[in-house]
PDB file of C-alpha atoms in Angstrom:
ATOM      1  CA  MET L 990     -20.322  -1.606  13.796  1.00  0.00           C
ATOM      2  CA  VAL L 991     -21.405  -5.156  14.562  1.00  0.00           C
ATOM      3  CA  LEU L 992     -20.045  -7.521  11.953  1.00  0.00           C
ATOM      4  CA  VAL L 993     -20.879 -11.210  12.260  1.00  0.00           C
ATOM      5  CA  GLY L 994     -20.715 -14.096   9.865  1.00  0.00           C
ATOM      6  CA  GLU L 995     -19.539 -17.583   9.111  1.00  0.00           C
ATOM      7  CA  PHE L 996     -18.330 -19.842   6.385  1.00  0.00           C
ATOM      8  CA  PHE L 997     -20.385 -23.004   6.181  1.00  0.00           C
ATOM      9  CA  LEU L 998     -20.953 -26.123   4.124  1.00  0.00           C
ATOM     10  CA  ALA L 999     -24.353 -26.711   2.547  1.00  0.00           C
ATOM     11  CA  GLY L1000     -25.753 -29.032  -0.095  1.00  0.00           C
ATOM     12  CA  ASP L1001     -27.182 -26.354  -2.364  1.00  0.00           C
ATOM     13  CA  ASP L1002     -28.245 -22.726  -2.690  1.00  0.00           C
ATOM     14  CA  GLU L1003     -31.714 -23.464  -1.300  1.00  0.00           C
ATOM     15  CA  SER L1004     -30.170 -24.725   1.921  1.00  0.00           C
ATOM     16  CA  ALA L1005     -27.672 -21.870   2.036  1.00  0.00           C
ATOM     17  CA  VAL L1006     -30.341 -19.151   1.958  1.00  0.00           C
ATOM     18  CA  ARG L1007     -31.824 -20.474   5.199  1.00  0.00           C
ATOM     19  CA  VAL L1008     -28.650 -19.635   7.156  1.00  0.00           C
ATOM     20  CA  GLY L1009     -27.933 -16.318   8.818  1.00  0.00           C
ATOM     21  CA  PRO L1010     -27.807 -14.385  12.083  1.00  0.00           C
ATOM     22  CA  ARG L1011     -29.910 -15.870  14.857  1.00  0.00           C
ATOM     23  CA  LYS L1012     -30.786 -18.877  12.679  1.00  0.00           C
ATOM     24  CA  SER L1013     -29.488 -22.107  14.129  1.00  0.00           C
ATOM     25  CA  HIS L1014     -28.321 -24.822  11.750  1.00  0.00           C
ATOM     26  CA  ALA L1015     -26.387 -28.065  11.800  1.00  0.00           C
ATOM     27  CA  PHE L1016     -24.023 -27.273   8.918  1.00  0.00           C
ATOM     28  CA  PRO L1017     -20.277 -27.507   9.577  1.00  0.00           C
ATOM     29  CA  ALA L1018     -19.153 -23.896   9.988  1.00  0.00           C
ATOM     30  CA  VAL L1019     -16.282 -21.545  10.815  1.00  0.00           C
ATOM     31  CA  PRO L1020     -17.148 -18.142  12.354  1.00  0.00           C
ATOM     32  CA  CYS L1021     -15.685 -15.070  10.675  1.00  0.00           C
ATOM     33  CA  ASP L1022     -16.890 -12.302  12.966  1.00  0.00           C
ATOM     34  CA  GLY L1023     -15.195  -8.963  12.385  1.00  0.00           C
ATOM     35  CA  VAL L1024     -14.321  -9.765   8.743  1.00  0.00           C
ATOM     36  CA  TYR L1025     -15.824  -8.335   5.578  1.00  0.00           C
ATOM     37  CA  ALA L1026     -15.899 -11.753   3.970  1.00  0.00           C
ATOM     38  CA  ASP L1027     -16.864 -10.543   0.503  1.00  0.00           C
ATOM     39  CA  ASP L1028     -13.694  -8.434   0.496  1.00  0.00           C
ATOM     40  CA  ALA L1029     -11.520 -11.117   2.102  1.00  0.00           C
ATOM     41  CA  VAL L1030     -12.421 -13.995  -0.226  1.00  0.00           C
ATOM     42  CA  PRO L1031     -11.112 -12.356  -3.436  1.00  0.00           C
ATOM     43  CA  ARG L1032      -7.931 -11.286  -1.610  1.00  0.00           C
ATOM     44  CA  TRP L1033      -7.368 -14.802  -0.261  1.00  0.00           C
ATOM     45  CA  GLU L1034      -7.912 -16.232  -3.722  1.00  0.00           C
ATOM     46  CA  ALA L1035      -5.440 -13.773  -5.250  1.00  0.00           C
ATOM     47  CA  LEU L1036      -2.870 -14.584  -2.567  1.00  0.00           C
ATOM     48  CA  LEU L1037      -3.291 -18.358  -2.920  1.00  0.00           C
ATOM     49  CA  THR L1038      -3.901 -18.716  -6.678  1.00  0.00           C
ATOM     50  CA  GLY L1039      -2.778 -15.465  -8.306  1.00  0.00           C
ATOM     51  CA  ALA L1040      -6.278 -14.887  -9.731  1.00  0.00           C
ATOM     52  CA  GLU L1041      -9.692 -13.680  -8.583  1.00  0.00           C
ATOM     53  CA  SER L1042     -13.075 -15.181  -9.421  1.00  0.00           C
ATOM     54  CA  PRO L1043     -16.304 -13.224  -9.211  1.00  0.00           C
ATOM     55  CA  LEU L1044     -18.476 -13.971  -6.210  1.00  0.00           C
ATOM     56  CA  ARG L1045     -21.825 -15.636  -6.858  1.00  0.00           C
ATOM     57  CA  TYR L1046     -24.349 -14.137  -4.480  1.00  0.00           C
ATOM     58  CA  VAL L1047     -27.120 -16.447  -3.297  1.00  0.00           C
ATOM     59  CA  VAL L1048     -28.652 -13.625  -1.251  1.00  0.00           C
ATOM     60  CA  PRO L1049     -27.462 -10.269  -2.615  1.00  0.00           C
ATOM     61  CA  MET L1050     -26.753  -7.628   0.000  1.00  0.00           C
ATOM     62  CA  ALA L1051     -29.633  -5.233   0.422  1.00  0.00           C
ATOM     63  CA  ASN L1052     -30.197  -2.302   2.745  1.00  0.00           C
ATOM     64  CA  ASP L1053     -30.347  -4.689   5.693  1.00  0.00           C
ATOM     65  CA  GLY L1054     -26.595  -5.464   5.457  1.00  0.00           C
ATOM     66  CA  PHE L1055     -27.056  -9.230   5.057  1.00  0.00           C
ATOM     67  CA  THR L1056     -25.613 -11.387   2.269  1.00  0.00           C
ATOM     68  CA  VAL L1057     -24.890 -15.024   1.421  1.00  0.00           C
ATOM     69  CA  PHE L1058     -22.457 -16.033  -1.300  1.00  0.00           C
ATOM     70  CA  ALA L1059     -20.826 -19.160  -2.666  1.00  0.00           C
ATOM     71  CA  VAL L1060     -17.064 -19.322  -2.192  1.00  0.00           C
ATOM     72  CA  PRO L1061     -15.405 -19.672  -5.632  1.00  0.00           C
ATOM     73  CA  GLN L1062     -14.246 -23.182  -6.510  1.00  0.00           C
ATOM     74  CA  PRO L1063     -10.618 -22.147  -7.218  1.00  0.00           C
ATOM     75  CA  LEU L1064     -10.332 -20.756  -3.679  1.00  0.00           C
ATOM     76  CA  CYS L1065     -11.938 -23.872  -2.187  1.00  0.00           C
ATOM     77  CA  THR L1066      -9.394 -26.037  -3.989  1.00  0.00           C
ATOM     78  CA  ALA L1067      -6.490 -23.777  -2.998  1.00  0.00           C
ATOM     79  CA  LEU L1068      -7.555 -23.711   0.655  1.00  0.00           C
ATOM     80  CA  ALA L1069      -8.002 -27.483   0.779  1.00  0.00           C
ATOM     81  CA  SER L1070      -4.617 -28.193  -0.760  1.00  0.00           C
ATOM     82  CA  ALA L1071      -2.486 -25.422   0.785  1.00  0.00           C
ATOM     83  CA  GLY L1072       0.111 -26.468   3.284  1.00  0.00           C
ATOM     84  CA  THR L1073       0.561 -24.797   6.637  1.00  0.00           C
ATOM     85  CA  ASP L1074       3.375 -22.516   5.441  1.00  0.00           C
ATOM     86  CA  ARG L1075       1.403 -21.327   2.411  1.00  0.00           C
ATOM     87  CA  LEU L1076      -1.691 -20.624   4.537  1.00  0.00           C
ATOM     88  CA  ARG L1077       0.400 -18.775   7.108  1.00  0.00           C
ATOM     89  CA  THR L1078       2.063 -16.621   4.435  1.00  0.00           C
ATOM     90  CA  ALA L1079      -1.283 -15.767   2.816  1.00  0.00           C
ATOM     91  CA  ALA L1080      -2.885 -14.996   6.180  1.00  0.00           C
ATOM     92  CA  MET L1081      -0.035 -12.733   7.272  1.00  0.00           C
ATOM     93  CA  SER L1082      -0.141 -10.856   3.960  1.00  0.00           C
ATOM     94  CA  TRP L1083      -3.909 -10.470   4.197  1.00  0.00           C
ATOM     95  CA  ALA L1084      -3.722  -9.214   7.792  1.00  0.00           C
ATOM     96  CA  GLU L1085      -1.173  -6.602   6.751  1.00  0.00           C
ATOM     97  CA  ILE L1086      -3.260  -5.472   3.759  1.00  0.00           C
ATOM     98  CA  VAL L1087      -6.572  -5.086   5.604  1.00  0.00           C
ATOM     99  CA  SER L1088      -5.407  -3.731   8.930  1.00  0.00           C
ATOM    100  CA  GLU L1089      -6.073  -0.082   9.551  1.00  0.00           C
ATOM    101  CA  PRO L1090      -5.773   1.945  12.740  1.00  0.00           C
ATOM    102  CA  ASP L1091      -8.543   0.935  15.147  1.00  0.00           C
ATOM    103  CA  ASP L1092      -9.586  -1.884  12.783  1.00  0.00           C
ATOM    104  CA  GLU L1093      -6.835  -4.473  12.838  1.00  0.00           C
ATOM    105  CA  ILE L1094      -6.820  -8.189  12.271  1.00  0.00           C
ATOM    106  CA  SER L1095      -4.031  -9.769  14.247  1.00  0.00           C
ATOM    107  CA  PRO L1096      -1.712 -12.090  12.353  1.00  0.00           C
ATOM    108  CA  ASP L1097      -2.586 -14.918  14.764  1.00  0.00           C
ATOM    109  CA  SER L1098      -6.313 -14.412  14.176  1.00  0.00           C
ATOM    110  CA  ALA L1099      -5.788 -14.334  10.410  1.00  0.00           C
ATOM    111  CA  VAL L1100      -3.725 -17.539  10.470  1.00  0.00           C
ATOM    112  CA  GLY L1101      -6.259 -19.275  12.710  1.00  0.00           C
ATOM    113  CA  LEU L1102      -9.146 -18.303  10.449  1.00  0.00           C
ATOM    114  CA  LEU L1103      -7.453 -19.533   7.279  1.00  0.00           C
ATOM    115  CA  GLU L1104      -6.362 -22.775   8.951  1.00  0.00           C
ATOM    116  CA  ARG L1105      -9.927 -23.505  10.128  1.00  0.00           C
ATOM    117  CA  LEU L1106     -11.279 -22.524   6.720  1.00  0.00           C
ATOM    118  CA  SER L1107      -8.758 -24.810   5.027  1.00  0.00           C
ATOM    119  CA  ALA L1108      -9.963 -27.759   7.106  1.00  0.00           C
ATOM    120  CA  LEU L1109     -13.596 -26.917   6.295  1.00  0.00           C
ATOM    121  CA  ALA L1110     -12.835 -26.596   2.569  1.00  0.00           C
ATOM    122  CA  GLY L1111     -10.954 -29.887   2.676  1.00  0.00           C
ATOM    123  CA  SER L1112     -13.957 -31.727   4.101  1.00  0.00           C
ATOM    124  CA  ARG L1113     -16.482 -30.409   1.587  1.00  0.00           C
ATOM    125  CA  LYS L1114     -15.824 -32.973  -1.177  1.00  0.00           C
ATOM    126  CA  GLU L1115     -16.043 -36.037   1.045  1.00  0.00           C
ATOM    127  CA  ARG L1116     -19.368 -34.725   2.365  1.00  0.00           C
ATOM    128  CA  GLY L1117     -20.664 -33.734  -1.077  1.00  0.00           C
ATOM    129  CA  LEU L1118     -21.232 -30.140   0.025  1.00  0.00           C
ATOM    130  CA  SER L1119     -20.301 -26.667  -1.214  1.00  0.00           C
ATOM    131  CA  LEU L1120     -18.680 -23.830   0.718  1.00  0.00           C
ATOM    132  CA  TYR L1121     -20.745 -20.710   1.360  1.00  0.00           C
ATOM    133  CA  CYS L1122     -20.465 -17.635   3.527  1.00  0.00           C
ATOM    134  CA  TRP L1123     -22.996 -15.358   5.170  1.00  0.00           C
ATOM    135  CA  TYR L1124     -22.304 -12.136   6.960  1.00  0.00           C
ATOM    136  CA  PHE L1125     -24.258  -9.317   8.480  1.00  0.00           C
ATOM    137  CA  ALA L1126     -22.997  -5.761   8.734  1.00  0.00           C
ATOM    138  CA  PRO L1127     -25.914  -3.564   9.793  1.00  0.00           C
TER     139      PRO L1127
END
């Protein structure tokens, strides 16, 4: 299965719906290929905050396998403020939870993704933007 996606900053939902596979844009972004982002985000939030917020879909997933959602504010705040050790611990726990035979996320890849996502989340306020994610799993 091809699974592509990215987390990105956008000014509003109208801008966010114009992003997706094979659509170029100038928004700051972090690729998340190989990750079911709508499953990962609640797990990351639980690991970093102890709670889970519902996802707000801007483009609900349909039969085409494409979706866009807003990343919950509590997770954005947690990512932006988490130190390196906290991010590393959350990433390692997440990698262990989601890895299955023939479908593993390496601990290094998980840590790298959360570190890049933390930097993106940290820059959203100064830019006046919100954090979104799109992914495509045909």
